[in-house]
Tab-separated table of C-alpha atoms and ligand atoms in Angstrom:
chain	number	residue	atom	x	y	z
A	1	MET	CA	44.998	-116.988	-63.611
A	2	SER	CA	43.173	-114.875	-60.534
A	3	TYR	CA	44.711	-111.666	-59.279
A	4	THR	CA	43.424	-111.666	-55.957
A	5	VAL	CA	44.739	-110.420	-52.698
A	6	ALA	CA	48.312	-110.533	-51.827
A	7	LYS	CA	49.532	-114.179	-50.063
A	8	GLY	CA	49.375	-114.207	-46.806
A	9	ASN	CA	46.809	-111.725	-46.166
A	10	GLN	CA	44.794	-113.698	-43.372
A	11	MET	CA	41.288	-112.706	-45.001
A	12	VAL	CA	41.071	-114.171	-47.665
A	13	ASP	CA	39.939	-116.624	-50.039
A	14	PRO	CA	41.492	-115.980	-53.491
A	15	ASP	CA	39.887	-118.033	-55.488
A	16	ASP	CA	36.625	-117.386	-52.985
A	17	VAL	CA	36.566	-113.503	-53.752
A	18	ALA	CA	38.261	-113.208	-57.168
A	19	PRO	CA	35.936	-111.946	-59.617
A	20	ALA	CA	35.132	-115.260	-61.986
A	21	ASP	CA	36.394	-114.582	-64.767
A	22	GLY	CA	40.233	-113.457	-63.511
A	23	VAL	CA	38.961	-109.418	-64.202
A	24	VAL	CA	41.515	-106.916	-62.701
A	25	ASP	CA	38.763	-104.300	-61.253
A	26	LEU	CA	39.985	-100.924	-60.546
A	27	ARG	CA	37.034	-99.033	-60.461
A	28	SER	CA	36.913	-98.143	-56.715
A	29	ASP	CA	37.969	-99.962	-53.672
A	30	THR	CA	33.702	-99.827	-53.324
A	31	VAL	CA	33.926	-102.771	-55.490
A	32	THR	CA	35.342	-105.769	-52.548
A	33	ARG	CA	33.971	-108.504	-51.345
A	34	PRO	CA	33.151	-109.780	-47.952
A	35	SER	CA	35.992	-111.674	-46.838
A	36	GLU	CA	35.369	-115.601	-45.495
A	37	GLU	CA	35.942	-114.414	-42.368
A	38	MET	CA	33.129	-111.617	-42.583
A	39	ARG	CA	30.844	-114.009	-44.283
A	40	ARG	CA	31.628	-116.199	-41.489
A	41	ALA	CA	30.631	-113.598	-38.858
A	42	MET	CA	27.332	-112.238	-40.668
A	43	ALA	CA	26.001	-115.591	-40.864
A	44	ALA	CA	26.738	-115.697	-36.693
A	45	ALA	CA	26.002	-112.344	-35.745
A	46	ALA	CA	23.295	-111.779	-32.421
A	47	VAL	CA	20.954	-109.348	-33.645
A	48	GLY	CA	17.611	-107.531	-32.520
A	49	ASP	CA	15.850	-104.290	-33.534
A	50	ASP	CA	17.990	-101.434	-33.959
A	51	VAL	CA	15.173	-99.043	-34.011
A	52	TYR	CA	14.604	-100.304	-30.536
A	53	GLY	CA	18.668	-99.789	-30.393
A	54	GLU	CA	18.634	-103.235	-29.258
A	55	ASP	CA	20.965	-104.654	-31.645
A	56	PRO	CA	23.964	-105.547	-29.811
A	57	THR	CA	26.014	-106.527	-32.556
A	58	VAL	CA	25.315	-102.608	-34.081
A	59	ASN	CA	25.931	-101.639	-30.582
A	60	LEU	CA	29.292	-103.187	-30.078
A	61	LEU	CA	30.232	-101.573	-33.125
A	62	GLN	CA	29.172	-97.901	-32.611
A	63	LYS	CA	30.453	-98.393	-28.999
A	64	ARG	CA	34.288	-99.205	-30.719
A	65	ALA	CA	34.462	-96.956	-33.134
A	66	ALA	CA	33.615	-94.076	-30.434
A	67	GLU	CA	36.574	-95.363	-29.202
A	68	MET	CA	38.349	-95.565	-31.594
A	69	PHE	CA	37.920	-91.539	-32.660
A	70	GLY	CA	37.971	-90.777	-29.356
A	71	LYS	CA	34.345	-89.983	-29.891
A	72	GLU	CA	31.469	-89.448	-27.271
A	73	ALA	CA	29.554	-91.221	-29.247
A	74	ALA	CA	29.148	-92.759	-33.053
A	75	LEU	CA	26.395	-94.376	-35.136
A	76	PHE	CA	26.533	-97.327	-37.922
A	77	VAL	CA	24.196	-95.362	-41.415
A	78	PRO	CA	23.177	-97.442	-44.252
A	79	THR	CA	26.020	-95.137	-46.498
A	80	GLY	CA	28.517	-92.525	-46.677
A	81	CYS	CA	26.457	-90.541	-48.821
A	82	MET	CA	23.584	-90.358	-46.050
A	83	GLY	CA	26.344	-89.905	-43.174
A	84	ASN	CA	27.824	-86.750	-44.524
A	85	LEU	CA	24.335	-85.617	-45.195
A	86	ILE	CA	22.514	-85.937	-41.760
A	87	CYS	CA	25.743	-83.855	-40.849
A	88	ILE	CA	25.367	-81.559	-42.838
A	89	LYS	CA	21.463	-81.406	-41.725
A	90	ILE	CA	22.299	-81.212	-38.144
A	91	TRP	CA	25.524	-77.905	-38.126
A	92	THR	CA	22.702	-75.882	-40.748
A	93	HIS	CA	19.557	-74.284	-41.504
A	94	HIS	CA	17.935	-73.943	-44.659
A	95	GLY	CA	19.520	-70.792	-46.894
A	96	SER	CA	23.072	-72.035	-45.089
A	97	GLU	CA	26.202	-71.765	-47.310
A	98	VAL	CA	28.548	-75.415	-46.786
A	99	ILE	CA	32.524	-74.234	-47.653
A	100	CYS	CA	33.810	-77.251	-49.327
A	101	GLU	CA	36.046	-78.027	-52.247
A	102	GLU	CA	34.736	-78.183	-55.571
A	103	ARG	CA	35.918	-81.451	-56.833
A	104	SER	CA	34.825	-83.118	-53.307
A	105	HIS	CA	32.116	-86.038	-52.553
A	106	VAL	CA	29.831	-83.289	-51.221
A	107	ASN	CA	30.003	-80.926	-53.529
A	108	LEU	CA	30.043	-83.466	-57.311
A	109	TYR	CA	28.421	-86.981	-56.331
A	110	GLU	CA	26.108	-86.681	-53.775
A	111	LEU	CA	22.888	-85.510	-56.228
A	112	ALA	CA	23.013	-82.248	-54.287
A	113	SER	CA	20.894	-83.909	-51.223
A	114	MET	CA	22.840	-80.742	-48.658
A	115	SER	CA	20.529	-78.132	-51.363
A	116	ALA	CA	17.049	-80.697	-52.353
A	117	ILE	CA	16.955	-82.298	-48.432
A	118	ALA	CA	18.623	-79.742	-46.273
A	119	GLY	CA	18.128	-76.731	-48.130
A	120	CYS	CA	21.799	-75.230	-48.484
A	121	MET	CA	24.204	-73.813	-50.768
A	122	PRO	CA	27.410	-75.549	-51.320
A	123	ARG	CA	29.903	-73.254	-51.154
A	124	ALA	CA	32.855	-74.828	-53.624
A	125	THR	CA	36.446	-73.458	-53.533
A	126	ARG	CA	39.562	-74.793	-55.262
A	127	GLY	CA	42.548	-75.518	-53.199
A	128	GLY	CA	45.716	-76.135	-54.261
A	129	ASP	CA	46.429	-78.918	-57.359
A	130	ASP	CA	46.320	-81.347	-54.519
A	131	GLY	CA	42.590	-80.538	-53.648
A	132	ILE	CA	43.792	-79.769	-49.734
A	133	LEU	CA	42.344	-76.577	-47.972
A	134	THR	CA	43.914	-73.872	-46.358
A	135	TRP	CA	42.469	-71.723	-43.790
A	136	LYS	CA	43.403	-68.916	-45.940
A	137	GLN	CA	41.486	-70.455	-48.775
A	138	ILE	CA	38.723	-70.883	-46.679
A	139	GLU	CA	38.202	-67.884	-45.216
A	140	ALA	CA	38.071	-65.778	-48.084
A	141	VAL	CA	34.353	-67.283	-48.936
A	142	VAL	CA	33.506	-67.149	-45.208
A	143	ARG	CA	30.277	-64.927	-45.503
A	144	PRO	CA	30.166	-60.764	-43.486
A	145	LYS	CA	27.636	-61.291	-40.894
A	146	ILE	CA	25.475	-59.060	-42.963
A	147	TYR	CA	21.285	-59.497	-42.668
A	148	TYR	CA	21.317	-59.500	-46.255
A	149	ASP	CA	23.830	-62.313	-47.255
A	150	SER	CA	23.405	-65.602	-46.619
A	151	GLN	CA	25.465	-67.579	-43.653
A	152	THR	CA	28.234	-69.292	-43.645
A	153	ALA	CA	27.810	-72.768	-41.490
A	154	LEU	CA	30.150	-75.184	-42.117
A	155	VAL	CA	33.601	-76.050	-43.539
A	156	CYS	CA	32.946	-79.647	-45.074
A	157	LEU	CA	36.702	-81.483	-45.551
A	158	GLU	CA	37.001	-84.351	-47.262
A	159	ASN	CA	39.948	-86.730	-46.392
A	160	THR	CA	41.612	-88.659	-48.246
A	161	SER	CA	40.521	-86.289	-51.377
A	162	ASN	CA	39.257	-88.656	-53.610
A	163	MET	CA	38.797	-86.909	-56.982
A	164	THR	CA	42.288	-85.406	-56.807
A	165	GLY	CA	44.133	-88.615	-56.560
A	166	GLY	CA	43.687	-89.486	-52.425
A	167	THR	CA	46.125	-86.828	-50.915
A	168	VAL	CA	45.807	-86.802	-47.882
A	169	TYR	CA	45.812	-83.426	-44.654
A	170	PRO	CA	48.026	-83.178	-42.679
A	171	THR	CA	46.735	-83.324	-39.505
A	172	GLU	CA	47.711	-79.857	-38.408
A	173	ARG	CA	46.186	-78.294	-41.142
A	174	VAL	CA	43.428	-80.227	-39.971
A	175	ASN	CA	43.579	-78.672	-36.384
A	176	ASP	CA	44.475	-75.170	-37.505
A	177	ILE	CA	40.834	-75.369	-40.233
A	178	CYS	CA	38.947	-76.270	-36.892
A	179	ASP	CA	40.556	-73.938	-34.487
A	180	HIS	CA	39.962	-70.549	-37.351
A	181	ALA	CA	36.805	-72.060	-38.045
A	182	HIS	CA	35.278	-72.051	-34.425
A	183	ALA	CA	36.459	-68.563	-33.499
A	184	LEU	CA	34.037	-67.625	-36.438
A	185	GLY	CA	30.883	-69.857	-34.857
A	186	LEU	CA	31.700	-72.341	-37.831
A	187	LYS	CA	31.072	-76.077	-37.489
A	188	VAL	CA	33.894	-78.523	-39.450
A	189	HIS	CA	32.653	-81.501	-40.169
A	190	LEU	CA	34.931	-83.834	-42.257
A	191	ASP	CA	33.841	-86.923	-44.900
A	192	GLY	CA	36.475	-89.062	-44.027
A	193	ALA	CA	35.409	-92.046	-46.111
A	194	ARG	CA	38.900	-93.172	-46.913
A	195	ILE	CA	40.509	-91.746	-43.275
A	196	PHE	CA	42.061	-94.480	-41.900
A	197	ASN	CA	44.124	-94.869	-45.849
A	198	ALA	CA	45.001	-90.212	-44.739
A	199	ALA	CA	45.974	-92.570	-41.114
A	200	VAL	CA	48.411	-94.661	-43.023
A	201	ALA	CA	49.638	-92.398	-45.225
A	202	LEU	CA	50.407	-90.069	-42.116
A	203	GLY	CA	51.658	-92.949	-39.560
A	204	ASP	CA	48.954	-91.004	-37.716
A	205	ASP	CA	46.258	-92.173	-35.426
A	206	VAL	CA	42.571	-91.915	-35.820
A	207	ALA	CA	41.581	-90.186	-33.003
A	208	ARG	CA	44.369	-87.721	-33.417
A	209	MET	CA	43.795	-87.071	-36.819
A	210	THR	CA	39.785	-85.732	-36.198
A	211	GLN	CA	39.807	-84.707	-31.856
A	212	LYS	CA	39.263	-80.872	-33.202
A	213	VAL	CA	36.312	-81.813	-35.488
A	214	ASP	CA	32.938	-81.391	-34.351
A	215	SER	CA	31.381	-84.327	-37.182
A	216	VAL	CA	33.322	-87.719	-38.355
A	217	MET	CA	31.634	-89.928	-41.715
A	218	PHE	CA	34.392	-92.511	-42.421
A	219	CYS	CA	32.930	-95.799	-44.469
A	220	LEU	CA	33.858	-99.477	-44.140
A	221	SER	CA	32.956	-100.385	-47.166
A	222	LYS	CA	35.265	-98.805	-49.238
A	223	GLY	CA	39.302	-100.027	-48.542
A	224	LEU	CA	38.249	-101.988	-45.584
A	225	GLY	CA	36.000	-103.820	-47.054
A	226	ALA	CA	32.639	-104.582	-45.501
A	227	PRO	CA	30.063	-105.147	-48.356
A	228	VAL	CA	27.597	-102.262	-47.305
A	229	GLY	CA	27.736	-99.704	-44.696
A	230	SER	CA	29.389	-96.153	-42.652
A	231	MET	CA	29.898	-94.716	-39.226
A	232	ILE	CA	29.411	-90.804	-38.601
A	233	ALA	CA	30.912	-89.540	-34.817
A	234	GLY	CA	30.402	-86.841	-32.455
A	235	SER	CA	29.506	-86.016	-29.188
A	236	LYS	CA	26.720	-87.519	-27.248
A	237	GLU	CA	24.372	-85.418	-28.089
A	238	PHE	CA	24.843	-84.596	-31.697
A	239	ILE	CA	24.536	-88.588	-32.316
A	240	GLU	CA	20.940	-88.729	-30.189
A	241	ARG	CA	19.585	-86.185	-33.228
A	242	ALA	CA	21.503	-87.782	-35.620
A	243	ARG	CA	19.721	-90.912	-35.179
A	244	ILE	CA	16.866	-88.797	-35.120
A	245	TYR	CA	17.708	-87.937	-38.723
A	246	ARG	CA	18.590	-91.214	-39.684
A	247	LYS	CA	15.463	-92.220	-39.460
A	248	MET	CA	13.670	-89.576	-41.138
A	249	PHE	CA	15.994	-89.872	-44.474
A	250	GLY	CA	14.747	-93.595	-44.152
A	251	GLY	CA	18.197	-95.212	-42.564
A	252	GLY	CA	16.704	-97.108	-39.667
A	253	MET	CA	17.389	-100.699	-40.026
A	254	ARG	CA	16.615	-103.360	-38.534
A	255	GLN	CA	17.901	-106.848	-37.256
A	256	VAL	CA	21.476	-104.929	-38.862
A	257	GLY	CA	23.537	-106.752	-36.875
A	258	VAL	CA	24.348	-109.077	-39.769
A	259	LEU	CA	25.909	-105.913	-41.949
A	260	ALA	CA	28.033	-104.705	-38.244
A	261	ALA	CA	29.218	-107.905	-38.237
A	262	ALA	CA	31.268	-107.671	-40.810
A	263	GLY	CA	31.750	-104.036	-40.240
A	264	MET	CA	33.666	-105.240	-36.689
A	265	ILE	CA	36.178	-107.046	-39.077
A	266	ALA	CA	36.402	-104.102	-40.905
A	267	LEU	CA	37.624	-101.602	-38.542
A	268	GLU	CA	39.628	-104.017	-36.292
A	269	LYS	CA	41.409	-105.902	-39.119
A	270	SER	CA	41.361	-103.618	-41.866
A	271	PRO	CA	44.013	-100.444	-41.104
A	272	SER	CA	46.434	-102.867	-40.305
A	273	ARG	CA	46.813	-104.210	-44.143
A	274	LEU	CA	45.707	-100.699	-46.213
A	275	HIS	CA	50.374	-100.418	-46.543
A	276	GLU	CA	49.704	-103.043	-49.323
A	277	ASP	CA	47.375	-101.681	-51.210
A	278	HIS	CA	48.598	-98.007	-51.146
A	279	GLU	CA	51.804	-99.767	-52.009
A	280	ASN	CA	50.449	-101.339	-55.063
A	281	ALA	CA	49.145	-97.948	-55.959
A	282	SER	CA	52.952	-96.538	-55.413
A	283	ARG	CA	54.048	-99.423	-58.246
A	284	LEU	CA	50.667	-98.648	-60.109
A	285	ALA	CA	51.559	-95.109	-60.814
A	286	GLN	CA	55.314	-95.722	-61.582
A	287	GLY	CA	53.732	-97.897	-64.488
A	288	ILE	CA	52.008	-95.314	-65.827
A	289	ALA	CA	53.777	-91.945	-65.647
A	290	ALA	CA	56.087	-94.825	-67.894
A	291	ILE	CA	53.279	-95.565	-70.665
A	292	PRO	CA	53.718	-92.717	-73.318
A	293	GLY	CA	50.481	-91.256	-74.005
A	294	LEU	CA	50.008	-91.659	-70.330
A	295	GLN	CA	50.723	-88.911	-67.966
A	296	ILE	CA	50.727	-88.994	-64.103
A	297	ASP	CA	53.471	-87.796	-61.469
A	298	PRO	CA	53.977	-91.080	-59.176
A	299	ALA	CA	54.939	-88.895	-56.176
A	300	SER	CA	51.069	-87.686	-55.576
A	301	VAL	CA	50.750	-90.748	-55.287
A	302	LYS	CA	50.308	-90.990	-51.125
A	303	SER	CA	47.612	-93.690	-51.176
A	304	ASN	CA	45.147	-95.754	-52.948
A	305	ILE	CA	43.910	-94.304	-55.401
A	306	VAL	CA	45.406	-93.377	-58.946
A	307	ILE	CA	44.211	-90.518	-61.133
A	308	PHE	CA	46.204	-90.143	-64.611
A	309	ASP	CA	46.000	-88.234	-67.231
A	310	CYS	CA	45.201	-89.520	-70.665
A	311	THR	CA	45.194	-86.587	-73.409
A	312	GLY	CA	48.658	-88.238	-74.446
A	313	SER	CA	47.460	-91.643	-75.690
A	314	GLY	CA	44.638	-90.140	-78.377
A	315	MET	CA	42.169	-91.943	-76.588
A	316	ASN	CA	39.562	-89.658	-74.196
A	317	ALA	CA	39.054	-90.971	-70.919
A	318	VAL	CA	35.646	-93.516	-72.029
A	319	GLU	CA	37.484	-94.673	-74.947
A	320	LEU	CA	40.834	-95.674	-73.185
A	321	CYS	CA	37.978	-97.232	-70.704
A	322	ASP	CA	36.249	-99.406	-72.619
A	323	ALA	CA	39.159	-100.876	-74.315
A	324	LEU	CA	40.985	-101.209	-71.065
A	325	HIS	CA	37.581	-103.530	-70.066
A	326	GLY	CA	37.914	-105.815	-73.018
A	327	LYS	CA	41.079	-106.572	-71.682
A	328	GLY	CA	40.076	-107.529	-68.588
A	329	VAL	CA	40.489	-104.309	-66.371
A	330	TRP	CA	38.336	-101.901	-65.604
A	331	ALA	CA	38.890	-98.261	-64.623
A	332	GLN	CA	36.925	-95.182	-64.544
A	333	ASP	CA	36.866	-92.320	-66.493
A	334	THR	CA	36.278	-89.143	-64.340
A	335	ALA	CA	36.520	-86.419	-66.259
A	336	LEU	CA	37.288	-86.468	-70.036
A	337	TYR	CA	41.109	-86.984	-70.098
A	338	SER	CA	41.600	-88.359	-66.384
A	339	VAL	CA	40.988	-92.018	-65.349
A	340	ARG	CA	40.883	-92.662	-62.146
A	341	MET	CA	42.399	-96.626	-60.733
A	342	VAL	CA	41.600	-97.689	-57.381
A	343	THR	CA	43.464	-100.255	-55.467
A	344	HIS	CA	42.274	-102.341	-52.867
A	345	TRP	CA	42.462	-105.884	-51.510
A	346	ASN	CA	41.264	-108.299	-53.891
A	347	VAL	CA	43.463	-106.728	-56.132
A	348	ASN	CA	47.256	-108.256	-55.760
A	349	ARG	CA	50.807	-106.932	-57.213
A	350	ALA	CA	50.262	-109.997	-60.424
A	351	GLY	CA	46.884	-107.849	-61.123
A	352	ILE	CA	48.163	-104.333	-60.854
A	353	GLU	CA	50.837	-105.462	-63.501
A	354	LYS	CA	47.917	-107.014	-65.274
A	355	ALA	CA	46.896	-103.972	-65.689
A	356	LEU	CA	49.955	-101.647	-66.234
A	357	VAL	CA	50.638	-104.515	-69.231
A	358	GLU	CA	47.435	-103.801	-70.610
A	359	LEU	CA	47.295	-100.349	-70.447
A	360	GLN	CA	50.833	-100.265	-72.516
A	361	SER	CA	49.102	-102.547	-74.997
A	362	VAL	CA	46.480	-100.008	-75.086
A	363	ALA	CA	47.718	-97.105	-75.144
A	364	GLY	CA	51.043	-97.328	-77.021
A	365	LYS	CA	48.963	-98.773	-79.366
A	366	LYS	CA	47.258	-95.751	-80.049
A	367	VAL	CA	49.839	-93.807	-80.049
A	368	GLY	CA	51.715	-94.935	-82.880
A	369	ARG	CA	49.068	-95.090	-85.160
A	370	SER	CA	48.883	-91.404	-84.874
A	371	ALA	CA	52.393	-90.855	-84.831
B	1	TLP	N1	33.314	-92.462	-53.064
B	1	TLP	C1	32.942	-93.707	-54.668
B	1	TLP	C2	31.831	-92.638	-55.652
B	1	TLP	O1	30.663	-91.897	-55.597
B	1	TLP	C3	32.549	-91.511	-56.830
B	1	TLP	C4	33.984	-93.992	-54.939
B	1	TLP	O2	34.098	-94.772	-55.840
B	1	TLP	O3	35.357	-93.280	-54.800
B	1	TLP	N2	33.042	-89.486	-49.823
B	1	TLP	C5	33.338	-90.164	-50.441
B	1	TLP	C6	34.739	-89.231	-50.056
B	1	TLP	C7	33.693	-91.129	-51.024
B	1	TLP	O4	34.496	-91.366	-52.123
B	1	TLP	C8	31.863	-91.730	-51.005
B	1	TLP	C9	31.871	-93.143	-51.940
B	1	TLP	C10	31.459	-91.704	-50.015
B	1	TLP	C11	31.488	-90.009	-49.631
B	1	TLP	C12	30.232	-91.578	-50.076
B	1	TLP	O5	29.929	-93.416	-49.576
B	1	TLP	P1	28.322	-93.817	-50.203
B	1	TLP	O6	28.685	-94.399	-51.954
B	1	TLP	O7	28.553	-95.170	-49.236
B	1	TLP	O8	27.381	-93.459	-49.793
């Protein structure tokens, strides 16, 4: 039996996209495979040399992304990490400080590129349990304008907030942070790798949600299901500078319309099905909450990321993930006793139920033994 997308999803050829052995891969939504429709579009894509700005499919994707976000321009970049780095590089100088949440991707998972390449100091601060920052928390770590202090240049927000379980910034919060930051002459960059998941959770629109940020990065290659690629969007002048840094960082691609074609389908079609991933995440969290030894508040799950605590299971996160792996359910350890499962279009409700059955057997067994 294969565990793939829900029936009725037009992007599907389940047997083609399922891992051959029916594995339920919940490590991340980055593991999605391109749909048949994407593959066809990739094969048929009109292409040109994008370093000359001549790839028609890339140009179309960039125009469409800018339109959707209500920004003047957008740029296709190979990865979310490169997109974030380009934005950080543009808004800062060597020696600047960048305020971000402690558990944010730019702080923890981008190989310190903001320091190693952009020459900045992350000023990581802790938001609430949900990882969502308030202006008050940010203001507390803004450096005073004294010549011997390093200077804050940028605030970096993450929506959804990955490592706090896909939590979501209310749009008013983002706007409030932007207004205060701008009043102090600071820029605001949004790591919106999963901004479309946030939009579904809020029932809001990405243009409204990002209206006040100076730059936004979002990923085509996560919940939207494209095999590769992210976008950055902002003013025309900003994107002109971004093109230069993309080339400097080795991201000037050539006939990349083959990837943009998949990205175009991801952008146009995938947002309308993300609510299925959220429903699956919610079911998963409710099931996990009922398993002895595992702990999660299902109400805290707002999008497609489920992070639970396994302290009571008698196993640490690596041991639990290893045991699950042997049963055909893949999850990601994110801290010593913390496990992440991310729902996406290659896992349907049957896959979620299988994950719960295996979690119950693995976690339950150990609790029984130690009791
Ligand atoms: N996140 C990946 C891992 O790197 C942790 C995942 O599996 O969730 N911003 C955010 C918020 C992200 O979650 C990610 C990837 C990125 C940026 C980087 O995107 P890529 O992988 O395209 O460089």
